[in-house]
mmCIF file of C-alpha atoms in Angstrom:
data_model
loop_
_atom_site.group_PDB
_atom_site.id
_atom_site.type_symbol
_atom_site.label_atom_id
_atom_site.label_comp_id
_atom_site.label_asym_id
_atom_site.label_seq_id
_atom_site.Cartn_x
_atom_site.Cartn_y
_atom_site.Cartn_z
ATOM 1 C CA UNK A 16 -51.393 20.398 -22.564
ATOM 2 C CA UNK A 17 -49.068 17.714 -24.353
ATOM 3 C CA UNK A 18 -46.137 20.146 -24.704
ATOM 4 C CA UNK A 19 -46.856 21.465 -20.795
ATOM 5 C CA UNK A 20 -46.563 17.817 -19.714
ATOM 6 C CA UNK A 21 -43.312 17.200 -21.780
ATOM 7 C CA UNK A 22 -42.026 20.418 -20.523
ATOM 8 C CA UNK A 23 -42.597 19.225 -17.017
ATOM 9 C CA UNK A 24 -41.248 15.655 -17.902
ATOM 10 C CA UNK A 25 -37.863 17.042 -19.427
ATOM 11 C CA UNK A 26 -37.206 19.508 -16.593
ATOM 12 C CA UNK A 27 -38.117 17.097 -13.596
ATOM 13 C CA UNK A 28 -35.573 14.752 -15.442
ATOM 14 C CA UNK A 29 -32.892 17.933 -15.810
ATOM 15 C CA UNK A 30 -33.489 18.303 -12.174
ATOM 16 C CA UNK A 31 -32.955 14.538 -11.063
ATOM 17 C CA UNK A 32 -29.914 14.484 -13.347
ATOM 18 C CA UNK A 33 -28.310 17.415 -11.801
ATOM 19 C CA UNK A 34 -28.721 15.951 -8.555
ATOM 20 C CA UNK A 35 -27.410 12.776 -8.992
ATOM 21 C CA UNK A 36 -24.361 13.863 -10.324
ATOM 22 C CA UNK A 37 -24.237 16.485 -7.678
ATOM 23 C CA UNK A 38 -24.043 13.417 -5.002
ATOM 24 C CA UNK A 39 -21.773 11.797 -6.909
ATOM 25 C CA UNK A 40 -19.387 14.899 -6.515
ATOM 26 C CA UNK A 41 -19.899 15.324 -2.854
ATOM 27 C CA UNK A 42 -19.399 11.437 -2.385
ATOM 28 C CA UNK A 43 -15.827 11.519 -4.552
ATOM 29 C CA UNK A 44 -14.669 14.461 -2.636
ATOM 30 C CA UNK A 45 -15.423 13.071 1.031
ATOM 31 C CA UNK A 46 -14.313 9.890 -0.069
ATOM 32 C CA UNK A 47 -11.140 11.501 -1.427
ATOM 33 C CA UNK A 48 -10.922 13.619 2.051
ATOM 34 C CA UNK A 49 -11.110 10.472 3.974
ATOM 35 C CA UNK A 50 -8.145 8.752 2.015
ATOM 36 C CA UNK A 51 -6.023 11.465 2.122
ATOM 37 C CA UNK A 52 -6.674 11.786 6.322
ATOM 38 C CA UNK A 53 -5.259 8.390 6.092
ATOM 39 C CA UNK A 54 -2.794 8.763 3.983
ATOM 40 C CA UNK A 55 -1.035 11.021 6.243
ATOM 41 C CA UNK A 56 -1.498 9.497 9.000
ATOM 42 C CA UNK A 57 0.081 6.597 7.913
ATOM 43 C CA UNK A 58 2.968 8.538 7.196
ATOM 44 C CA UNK A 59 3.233 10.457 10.428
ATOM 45 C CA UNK A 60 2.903 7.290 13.076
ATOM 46 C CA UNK A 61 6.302 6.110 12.375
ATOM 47 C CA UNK A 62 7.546 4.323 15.426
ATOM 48 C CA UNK A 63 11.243 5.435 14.628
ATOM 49 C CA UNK A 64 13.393 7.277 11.947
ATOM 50 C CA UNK A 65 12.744 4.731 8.502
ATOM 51 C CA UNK A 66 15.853 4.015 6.267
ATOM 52 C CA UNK A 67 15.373 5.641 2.284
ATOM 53 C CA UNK A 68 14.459 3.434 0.207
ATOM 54 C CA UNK A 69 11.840 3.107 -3.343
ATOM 55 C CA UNK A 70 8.605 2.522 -1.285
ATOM 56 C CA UNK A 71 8.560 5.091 0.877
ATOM 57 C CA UNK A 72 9.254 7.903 -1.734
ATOM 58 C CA UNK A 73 6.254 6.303 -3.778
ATOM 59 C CA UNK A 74 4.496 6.475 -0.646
ATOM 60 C CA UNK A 75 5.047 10.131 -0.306
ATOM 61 C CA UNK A 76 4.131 10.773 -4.058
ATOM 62 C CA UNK A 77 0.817 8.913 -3.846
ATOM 63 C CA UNK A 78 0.074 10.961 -0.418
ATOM 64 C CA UNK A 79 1.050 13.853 -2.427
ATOM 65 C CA UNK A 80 -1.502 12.975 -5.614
ATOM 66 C CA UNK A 81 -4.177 12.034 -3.186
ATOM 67 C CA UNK A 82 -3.451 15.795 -1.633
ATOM 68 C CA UNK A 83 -3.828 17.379 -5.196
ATOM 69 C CA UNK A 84 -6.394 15.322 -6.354
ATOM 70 C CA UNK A 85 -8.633 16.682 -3.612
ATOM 71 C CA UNK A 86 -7.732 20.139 -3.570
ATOM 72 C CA UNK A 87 -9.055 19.779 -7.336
ATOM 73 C CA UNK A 88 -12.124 18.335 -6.612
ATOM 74 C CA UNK A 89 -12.998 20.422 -3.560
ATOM 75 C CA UNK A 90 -12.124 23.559 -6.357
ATOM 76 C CA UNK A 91 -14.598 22.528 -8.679
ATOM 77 C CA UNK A 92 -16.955 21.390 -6.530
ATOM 78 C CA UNK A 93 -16.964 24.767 -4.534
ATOM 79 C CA UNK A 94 -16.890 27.142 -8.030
ATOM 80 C CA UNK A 95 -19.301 24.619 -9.770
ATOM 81 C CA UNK A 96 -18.567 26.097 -13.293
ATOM 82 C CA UNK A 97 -15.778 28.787 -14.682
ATOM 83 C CA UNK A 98 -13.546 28.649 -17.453
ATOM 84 C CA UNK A 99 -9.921 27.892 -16.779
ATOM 85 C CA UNK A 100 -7.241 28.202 -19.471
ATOM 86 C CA UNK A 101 -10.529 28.875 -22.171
ATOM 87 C CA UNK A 102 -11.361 25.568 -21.164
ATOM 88 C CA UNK A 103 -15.100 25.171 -19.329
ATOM 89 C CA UNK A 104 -14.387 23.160 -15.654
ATOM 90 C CA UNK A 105 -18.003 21.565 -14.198
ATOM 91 C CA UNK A 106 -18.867 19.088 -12.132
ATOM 92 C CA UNK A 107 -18.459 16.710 -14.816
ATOM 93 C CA UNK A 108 -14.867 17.192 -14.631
ATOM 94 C CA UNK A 109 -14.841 16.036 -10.745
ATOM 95 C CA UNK A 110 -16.006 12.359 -12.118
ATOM 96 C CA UNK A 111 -13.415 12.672 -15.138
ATOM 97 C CA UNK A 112 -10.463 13.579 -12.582
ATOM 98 C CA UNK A 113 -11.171 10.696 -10.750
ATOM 99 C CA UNK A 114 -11.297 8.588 -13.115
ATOM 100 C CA UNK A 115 -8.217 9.631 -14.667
ATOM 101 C CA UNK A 116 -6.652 9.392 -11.641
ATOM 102 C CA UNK A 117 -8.217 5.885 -11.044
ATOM 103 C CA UNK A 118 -7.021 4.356 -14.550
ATOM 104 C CA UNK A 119 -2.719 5.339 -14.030
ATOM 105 C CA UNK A 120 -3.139 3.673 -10.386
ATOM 106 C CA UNK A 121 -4.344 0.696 -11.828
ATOM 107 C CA UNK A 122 -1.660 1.054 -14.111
ATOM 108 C CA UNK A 123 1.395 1.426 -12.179
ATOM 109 C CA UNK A 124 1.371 -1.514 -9.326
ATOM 110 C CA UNK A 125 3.328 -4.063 -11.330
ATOM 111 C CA UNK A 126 6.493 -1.451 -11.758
ATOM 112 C CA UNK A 127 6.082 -0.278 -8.390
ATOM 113 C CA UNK A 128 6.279 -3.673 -6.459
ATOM 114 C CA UNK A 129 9.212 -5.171 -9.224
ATOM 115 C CA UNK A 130 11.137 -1.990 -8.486
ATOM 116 C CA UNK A 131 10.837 -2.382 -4.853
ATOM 117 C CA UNK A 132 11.553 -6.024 -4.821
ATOM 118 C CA UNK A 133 15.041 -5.303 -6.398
ATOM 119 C CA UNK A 134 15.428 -2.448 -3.950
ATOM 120 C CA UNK A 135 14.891 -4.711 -1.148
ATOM 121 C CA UNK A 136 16.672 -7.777 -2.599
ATOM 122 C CA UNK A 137 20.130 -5.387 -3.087
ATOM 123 C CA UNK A 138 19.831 -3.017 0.085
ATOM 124 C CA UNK A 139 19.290 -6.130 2.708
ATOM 125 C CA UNK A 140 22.965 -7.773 2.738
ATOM 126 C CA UNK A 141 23.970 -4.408 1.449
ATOM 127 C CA UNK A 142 25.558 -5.642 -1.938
ATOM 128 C CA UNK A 143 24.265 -2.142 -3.292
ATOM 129 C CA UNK A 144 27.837 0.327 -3.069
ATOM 130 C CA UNK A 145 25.212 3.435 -4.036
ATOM 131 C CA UNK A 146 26.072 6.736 -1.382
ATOM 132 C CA UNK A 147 22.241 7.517 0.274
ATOM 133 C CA UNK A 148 22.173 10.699 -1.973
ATOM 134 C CA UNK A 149 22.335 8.861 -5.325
ATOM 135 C CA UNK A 150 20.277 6.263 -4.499
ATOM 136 C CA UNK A 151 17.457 9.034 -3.333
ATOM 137 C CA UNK A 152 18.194 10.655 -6.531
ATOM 138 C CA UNK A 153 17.640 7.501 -8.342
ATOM 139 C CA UNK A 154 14.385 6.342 -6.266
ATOM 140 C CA UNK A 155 12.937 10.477 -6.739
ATOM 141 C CA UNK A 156 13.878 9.727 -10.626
ATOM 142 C CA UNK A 157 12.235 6.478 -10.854
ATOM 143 C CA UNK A 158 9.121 8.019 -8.816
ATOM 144 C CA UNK A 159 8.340 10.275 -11.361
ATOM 145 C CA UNK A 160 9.207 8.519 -14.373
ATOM 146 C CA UNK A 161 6.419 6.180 -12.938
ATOM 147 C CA UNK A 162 3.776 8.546 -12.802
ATOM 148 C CA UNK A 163 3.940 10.190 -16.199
ATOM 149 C CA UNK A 164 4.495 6.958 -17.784
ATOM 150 C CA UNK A 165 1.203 5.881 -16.116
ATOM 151 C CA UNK A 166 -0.713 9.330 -16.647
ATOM 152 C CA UNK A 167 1.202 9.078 -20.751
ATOM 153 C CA UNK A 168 -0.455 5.356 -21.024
ATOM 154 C CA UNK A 169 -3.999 6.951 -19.326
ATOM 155 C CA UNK A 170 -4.414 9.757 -22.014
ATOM 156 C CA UNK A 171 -2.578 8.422 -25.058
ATOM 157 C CA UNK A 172 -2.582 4.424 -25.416
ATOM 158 C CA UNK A 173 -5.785 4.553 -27.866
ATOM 159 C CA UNK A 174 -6.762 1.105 -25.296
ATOM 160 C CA UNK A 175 -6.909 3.245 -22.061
ATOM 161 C CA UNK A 176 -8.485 6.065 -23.589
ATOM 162 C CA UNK A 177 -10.924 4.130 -25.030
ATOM 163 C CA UNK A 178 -11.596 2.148 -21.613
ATOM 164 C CA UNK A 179 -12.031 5.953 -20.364
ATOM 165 C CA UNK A 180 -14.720 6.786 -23.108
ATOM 166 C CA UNK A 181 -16.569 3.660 -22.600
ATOM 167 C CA UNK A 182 -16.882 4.399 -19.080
ATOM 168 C CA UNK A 183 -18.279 7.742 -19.829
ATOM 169 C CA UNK A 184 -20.997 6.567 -22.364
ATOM 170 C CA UNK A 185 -21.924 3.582 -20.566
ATOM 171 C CA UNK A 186 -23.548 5.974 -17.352
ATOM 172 C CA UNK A 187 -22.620 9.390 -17.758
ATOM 173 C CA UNK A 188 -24.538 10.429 -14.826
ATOM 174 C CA UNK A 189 -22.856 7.383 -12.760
ATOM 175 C CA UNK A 190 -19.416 8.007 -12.739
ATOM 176 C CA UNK A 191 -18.070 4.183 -13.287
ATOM 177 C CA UNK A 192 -14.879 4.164 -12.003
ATOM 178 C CA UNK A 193 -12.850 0.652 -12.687
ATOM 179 C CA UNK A 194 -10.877 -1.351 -10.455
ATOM 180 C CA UNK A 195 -7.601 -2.722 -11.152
ATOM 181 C CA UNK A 196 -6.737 -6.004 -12.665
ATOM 182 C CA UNK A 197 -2.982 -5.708 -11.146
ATOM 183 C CA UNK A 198 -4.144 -4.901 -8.121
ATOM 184 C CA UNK A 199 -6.243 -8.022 -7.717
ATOM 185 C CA UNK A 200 -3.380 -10.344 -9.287
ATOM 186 C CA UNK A 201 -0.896 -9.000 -6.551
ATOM 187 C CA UNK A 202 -3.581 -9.547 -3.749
ATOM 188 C CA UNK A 203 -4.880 -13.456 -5.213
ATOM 189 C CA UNK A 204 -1.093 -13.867 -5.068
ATOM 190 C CA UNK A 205 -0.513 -12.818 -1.749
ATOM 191 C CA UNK A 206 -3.393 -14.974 -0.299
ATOM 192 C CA UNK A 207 -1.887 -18.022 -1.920
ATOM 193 C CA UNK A 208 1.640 -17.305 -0.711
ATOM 194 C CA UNK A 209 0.709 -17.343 2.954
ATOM 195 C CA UNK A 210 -1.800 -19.773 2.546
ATOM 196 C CA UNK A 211 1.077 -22.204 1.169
ATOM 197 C CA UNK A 212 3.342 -20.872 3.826
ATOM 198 C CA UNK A 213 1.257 -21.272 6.786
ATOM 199 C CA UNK A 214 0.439 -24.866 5.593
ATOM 200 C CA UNK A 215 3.918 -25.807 5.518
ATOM 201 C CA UNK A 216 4.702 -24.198 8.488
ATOM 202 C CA UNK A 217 1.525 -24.701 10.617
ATOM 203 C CA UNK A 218 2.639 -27.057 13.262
ATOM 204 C CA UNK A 219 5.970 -24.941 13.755
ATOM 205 C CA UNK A 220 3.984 -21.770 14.215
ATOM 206 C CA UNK A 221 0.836 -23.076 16.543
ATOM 207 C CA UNK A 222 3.970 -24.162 18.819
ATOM 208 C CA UNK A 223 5.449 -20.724 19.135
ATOM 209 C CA UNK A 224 2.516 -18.741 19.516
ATOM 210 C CA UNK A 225 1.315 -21.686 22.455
ATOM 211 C CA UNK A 226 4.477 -20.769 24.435
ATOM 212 C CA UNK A 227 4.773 -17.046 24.106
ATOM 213 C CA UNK A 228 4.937 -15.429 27.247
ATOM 214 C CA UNK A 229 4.367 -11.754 28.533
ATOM 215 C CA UNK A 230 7.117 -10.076 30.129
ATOM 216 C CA UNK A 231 8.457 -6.752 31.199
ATOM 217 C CA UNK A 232 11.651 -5.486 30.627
ATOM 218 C CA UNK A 233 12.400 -1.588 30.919
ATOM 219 C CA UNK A 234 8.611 -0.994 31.795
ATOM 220 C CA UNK A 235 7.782 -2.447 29.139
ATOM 221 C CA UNK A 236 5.916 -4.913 27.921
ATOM 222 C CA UNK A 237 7.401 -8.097 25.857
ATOM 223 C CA UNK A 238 5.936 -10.723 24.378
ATOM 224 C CA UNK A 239 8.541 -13.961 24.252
ATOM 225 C CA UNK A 240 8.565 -16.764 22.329
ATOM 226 C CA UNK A 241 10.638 -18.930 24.234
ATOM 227 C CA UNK A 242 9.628 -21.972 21.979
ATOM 228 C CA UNK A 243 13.199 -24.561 21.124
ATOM 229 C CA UNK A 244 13.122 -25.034 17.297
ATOM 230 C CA UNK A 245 14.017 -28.663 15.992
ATOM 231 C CA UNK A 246 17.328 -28.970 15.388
ATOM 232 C CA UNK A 247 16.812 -30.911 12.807
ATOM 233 C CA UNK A 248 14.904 -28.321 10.733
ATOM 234 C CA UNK A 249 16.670 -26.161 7.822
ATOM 235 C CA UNK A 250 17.192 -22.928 9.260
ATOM 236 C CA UNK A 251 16.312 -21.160 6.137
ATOM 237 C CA UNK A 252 12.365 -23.301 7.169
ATOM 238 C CA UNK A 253 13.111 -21.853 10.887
ATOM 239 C CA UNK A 254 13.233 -18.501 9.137
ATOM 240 C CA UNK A 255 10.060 -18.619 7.767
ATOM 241 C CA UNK A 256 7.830 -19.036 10.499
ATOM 242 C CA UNK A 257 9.453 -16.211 12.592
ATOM 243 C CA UNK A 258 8.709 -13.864 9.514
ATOM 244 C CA UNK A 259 5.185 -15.436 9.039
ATOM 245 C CA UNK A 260 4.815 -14.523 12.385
ATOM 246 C CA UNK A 261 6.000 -11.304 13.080
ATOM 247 C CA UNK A 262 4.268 -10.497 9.586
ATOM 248 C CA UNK A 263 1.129 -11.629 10.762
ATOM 249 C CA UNK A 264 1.528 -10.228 14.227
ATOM 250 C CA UNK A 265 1.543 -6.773 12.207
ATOM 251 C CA UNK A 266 -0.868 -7.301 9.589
ATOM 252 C CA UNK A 267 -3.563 -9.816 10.543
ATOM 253 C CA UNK A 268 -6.481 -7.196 9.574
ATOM 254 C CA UNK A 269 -4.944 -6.424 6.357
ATOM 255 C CA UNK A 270 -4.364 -10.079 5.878
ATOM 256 C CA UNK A 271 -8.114 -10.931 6.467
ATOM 257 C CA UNK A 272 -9.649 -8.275 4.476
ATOM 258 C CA UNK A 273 -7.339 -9.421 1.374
ATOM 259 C CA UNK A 274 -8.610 -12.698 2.042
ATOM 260 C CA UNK A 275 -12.187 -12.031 2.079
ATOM 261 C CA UNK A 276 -11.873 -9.642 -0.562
ATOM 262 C CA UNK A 277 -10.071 -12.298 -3.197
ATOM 263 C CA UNK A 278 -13.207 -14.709 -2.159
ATOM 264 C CA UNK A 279 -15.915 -12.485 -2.491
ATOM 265 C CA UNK A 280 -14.750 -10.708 -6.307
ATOM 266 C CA UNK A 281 -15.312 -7.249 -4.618
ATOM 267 C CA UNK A 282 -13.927 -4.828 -7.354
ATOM 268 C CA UNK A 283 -12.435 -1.756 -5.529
ATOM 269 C CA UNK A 284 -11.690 1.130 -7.570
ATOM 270 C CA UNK A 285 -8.197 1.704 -8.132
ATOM 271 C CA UNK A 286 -8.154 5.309 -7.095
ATOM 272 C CA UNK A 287 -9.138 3.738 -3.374
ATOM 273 C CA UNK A 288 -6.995 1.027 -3.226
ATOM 274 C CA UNK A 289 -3.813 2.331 -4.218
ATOM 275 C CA UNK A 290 -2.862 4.078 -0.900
ATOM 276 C CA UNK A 291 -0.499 4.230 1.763
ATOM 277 C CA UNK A 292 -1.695 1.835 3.984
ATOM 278 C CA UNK A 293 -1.610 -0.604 1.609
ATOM 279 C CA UNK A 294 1.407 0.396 0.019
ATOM 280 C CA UNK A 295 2.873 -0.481 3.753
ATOM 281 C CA UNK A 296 1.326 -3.833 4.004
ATOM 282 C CA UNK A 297 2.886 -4.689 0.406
ATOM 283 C CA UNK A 298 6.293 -3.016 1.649
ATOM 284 C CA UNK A 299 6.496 -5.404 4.839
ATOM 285 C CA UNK A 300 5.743 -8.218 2.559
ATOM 286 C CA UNK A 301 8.382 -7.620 -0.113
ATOM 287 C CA UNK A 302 10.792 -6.861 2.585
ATOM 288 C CA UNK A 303 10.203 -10.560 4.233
ATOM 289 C CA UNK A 304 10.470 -12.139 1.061
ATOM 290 C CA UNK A 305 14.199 -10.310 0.502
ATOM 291 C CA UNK A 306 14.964 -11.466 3.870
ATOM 292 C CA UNK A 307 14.165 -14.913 3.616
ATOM 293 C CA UNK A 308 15.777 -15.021 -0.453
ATOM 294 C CA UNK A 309 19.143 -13.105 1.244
ATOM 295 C CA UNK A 310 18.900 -14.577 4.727
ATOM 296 C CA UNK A 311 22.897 -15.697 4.850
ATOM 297 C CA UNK A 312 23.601 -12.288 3.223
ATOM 298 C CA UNK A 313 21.639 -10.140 6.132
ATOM 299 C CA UNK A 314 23.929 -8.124 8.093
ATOM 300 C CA UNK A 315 22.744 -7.424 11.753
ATOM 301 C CA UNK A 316 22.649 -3.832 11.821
ATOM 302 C CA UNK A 317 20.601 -1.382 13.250
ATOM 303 C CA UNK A 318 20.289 0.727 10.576
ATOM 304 C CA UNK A 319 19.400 -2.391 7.941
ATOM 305 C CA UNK A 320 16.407 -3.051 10.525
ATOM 306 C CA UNK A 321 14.961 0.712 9.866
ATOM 307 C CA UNK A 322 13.369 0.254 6.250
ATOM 308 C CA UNK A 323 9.944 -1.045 7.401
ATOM 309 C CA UNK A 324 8.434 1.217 10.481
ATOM 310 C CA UNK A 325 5.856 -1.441 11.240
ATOM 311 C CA UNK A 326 7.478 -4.497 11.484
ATOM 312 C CA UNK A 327 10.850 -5.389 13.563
ATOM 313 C CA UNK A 328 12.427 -8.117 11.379
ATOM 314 C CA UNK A 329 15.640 -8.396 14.050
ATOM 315 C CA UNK A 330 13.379 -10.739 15.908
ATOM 316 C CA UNK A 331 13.495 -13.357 13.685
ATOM 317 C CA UNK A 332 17.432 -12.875 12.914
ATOM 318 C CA UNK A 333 18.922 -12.006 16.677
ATOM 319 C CA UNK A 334 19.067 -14.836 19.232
ATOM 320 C CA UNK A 335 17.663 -15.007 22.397
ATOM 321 C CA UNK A 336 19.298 -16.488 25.801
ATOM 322 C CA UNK A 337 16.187 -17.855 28.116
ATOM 323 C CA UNK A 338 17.799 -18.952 30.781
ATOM 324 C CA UNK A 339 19.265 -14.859 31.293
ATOM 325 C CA UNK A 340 17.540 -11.578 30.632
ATOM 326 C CA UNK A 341 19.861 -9.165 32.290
ATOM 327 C CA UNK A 342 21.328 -8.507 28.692
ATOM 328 C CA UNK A 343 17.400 -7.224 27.677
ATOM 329 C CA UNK A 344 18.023 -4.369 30.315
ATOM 330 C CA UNK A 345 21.492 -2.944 28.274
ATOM 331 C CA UNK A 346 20.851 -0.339 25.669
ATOM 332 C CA UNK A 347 20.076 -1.967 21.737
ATOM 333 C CA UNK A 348 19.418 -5.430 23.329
ATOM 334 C CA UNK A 349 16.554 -7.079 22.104
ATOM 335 C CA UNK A 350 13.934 -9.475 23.311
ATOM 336 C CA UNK A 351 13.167 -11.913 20.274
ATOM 337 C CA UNK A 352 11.657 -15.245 19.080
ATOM 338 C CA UNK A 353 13.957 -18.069 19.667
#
């Protein structure tokens, strides 16, 4: 009777085992499924053709991993358990995939933003003499050199690895996936830096967005900020709140949800947070910071204005004439903040 009941005991507990890490499959692979929907189409509602540059081929490459990571998954989870290379795949390996995966995101944000803050900071005022094909050679190069170094640090720096096995022994049947510490610097640093700068620039900005106006030019509609700065101001301080606010005319939500993220502690897990979306919101920031660093180096161009797809940054260069808006109706004339 004893060894009935423990034989009852040890396969109701096989059973509940096997289906809790089959819901933890089917949970990684539709949450996978839904990143990479939104990965792409991130990438496909460009407003207008976008300039090459270092964050949009890491863009790409992370749409790309997303895409393989859950044609893996969806492998494994549809075969359940084969051999492959005389190695055994099972669902197991959909938890260890992801958290693979997981570990070199959280690892590469740090080179990824510093290499696309010099990219910005030498392509705005066009110092950078590179011809378009070897600087995508170089930003292709640097992509990839990026990704094994992160994937190299995952499975061979005896600290990752061991952060890996620890996650494994702690809840096997759990899947603990980590969140990344970079990550969370970048966004508490964010939050400050437009904290500080809306502070400093508060009364500036509550004037401008009190006296913008709707308009329609070409059938279209324009919002105008027809708001006279203080001559007295720096215009490098003048700067600033035009980029504050075309920034935060674009990114508001993304803005708020970093904010109430950094308050609450909420640990995402890298593999979710590094994507496309976000790699857009850091892209728009990095590019406003290179403006406002380089702004007597900018040249007015429209092709320097095509790097971020989201955000028009000649509105807070290119002045404005109120009192006439004939010009707006001639073709590459723009309505901006002034």
């Amino acid at each position: 009777m004893a060894a009935r009941l423990c034989e009852n005991g040890s396969g109701q507990y096989h059973s509940t085992h096997t289906s809790q890490r089959l819901e933890i499959s089917y949970m990684l692979v539709l949450i996978m499924l839904g990143k990479v929907f939104l990965d792409f189409f991130m990438l496909q509602m460009k407003a207008k053709p976008v300039k090459v540059s270092f964050m949009g081929y890491f863009c790409v490459s992370v749409a790309l991993l997303d895409f393989t990571l859950l044609l893996s998954l969806c492998f494994i989870f549809c075969f359940e358990d084969f051999a492959l290379w005389g190695v055994r795949v099972t669902e197991y390996h959909i938890c260890l995939l992801t958290q693979i995966c997981s570990l070199t995101y959280g690892l590469v944000p740090f080179p990824v933003y510093l290499l696309a803050a010099l990219d910005y900071y030498s392509t705005v005022s066009h110092t950078s003499q590179l011809p378009t094909r070897a600087r995508k050679f170089l930003y292709g190069f640097a992509v990839v050199v990026i990704w094994i170094s992160g994937f190299f640090c995952t499975l061979h720096v005896p600290a990752v690895s061991e952060e890996l096995e620890m996650q494994n022994s702690v809840s096997p049947s759990q899947c603990p996936v980590s969140g990344s510490w970079q990550s969370s610097s970048v966004s508490w640093a964010m939050v400050l830096l437009l904290g500080t700068a809306l502070l400093a620039r508060c009364k500036e900005v509550t004037a401008m967005l009190l006296s913008a106006r709707l308009l329609s030019l070409s059938s279209q509609p324009v919002l105008m900020f027809p708001y006279v700065h203080d001559n007295t101001t720096c215009c490098k301080w003048q700067l600033l709140s035009r980029l504050l606010l075309c920034f935060l005319g674009t990114w508001a939500p993304f803005v708020a949800l970093q904010v109430v993220v950094v308050l609450l502690g909420v640990q995402i897990p890298a593999y979710v947070e590094m994507n496309v979306p976000w790699l857009c919101f850091i892209n728009s920031f990095l590019l406003a910071a290179a403006y406002w660093c380089r702004c007597h180096d900018v040249e007015l161009t429209e092709e320097g204005w095509s790097t971020d797809p989201f955000v028009s940054w000649k509105f807070c260069f290119m002045p404005f004439n109120n009192e006439s808006t004939k010009a707006a109706d001639k073709p590459g004339t723009v309505i901006v903040i002034c």
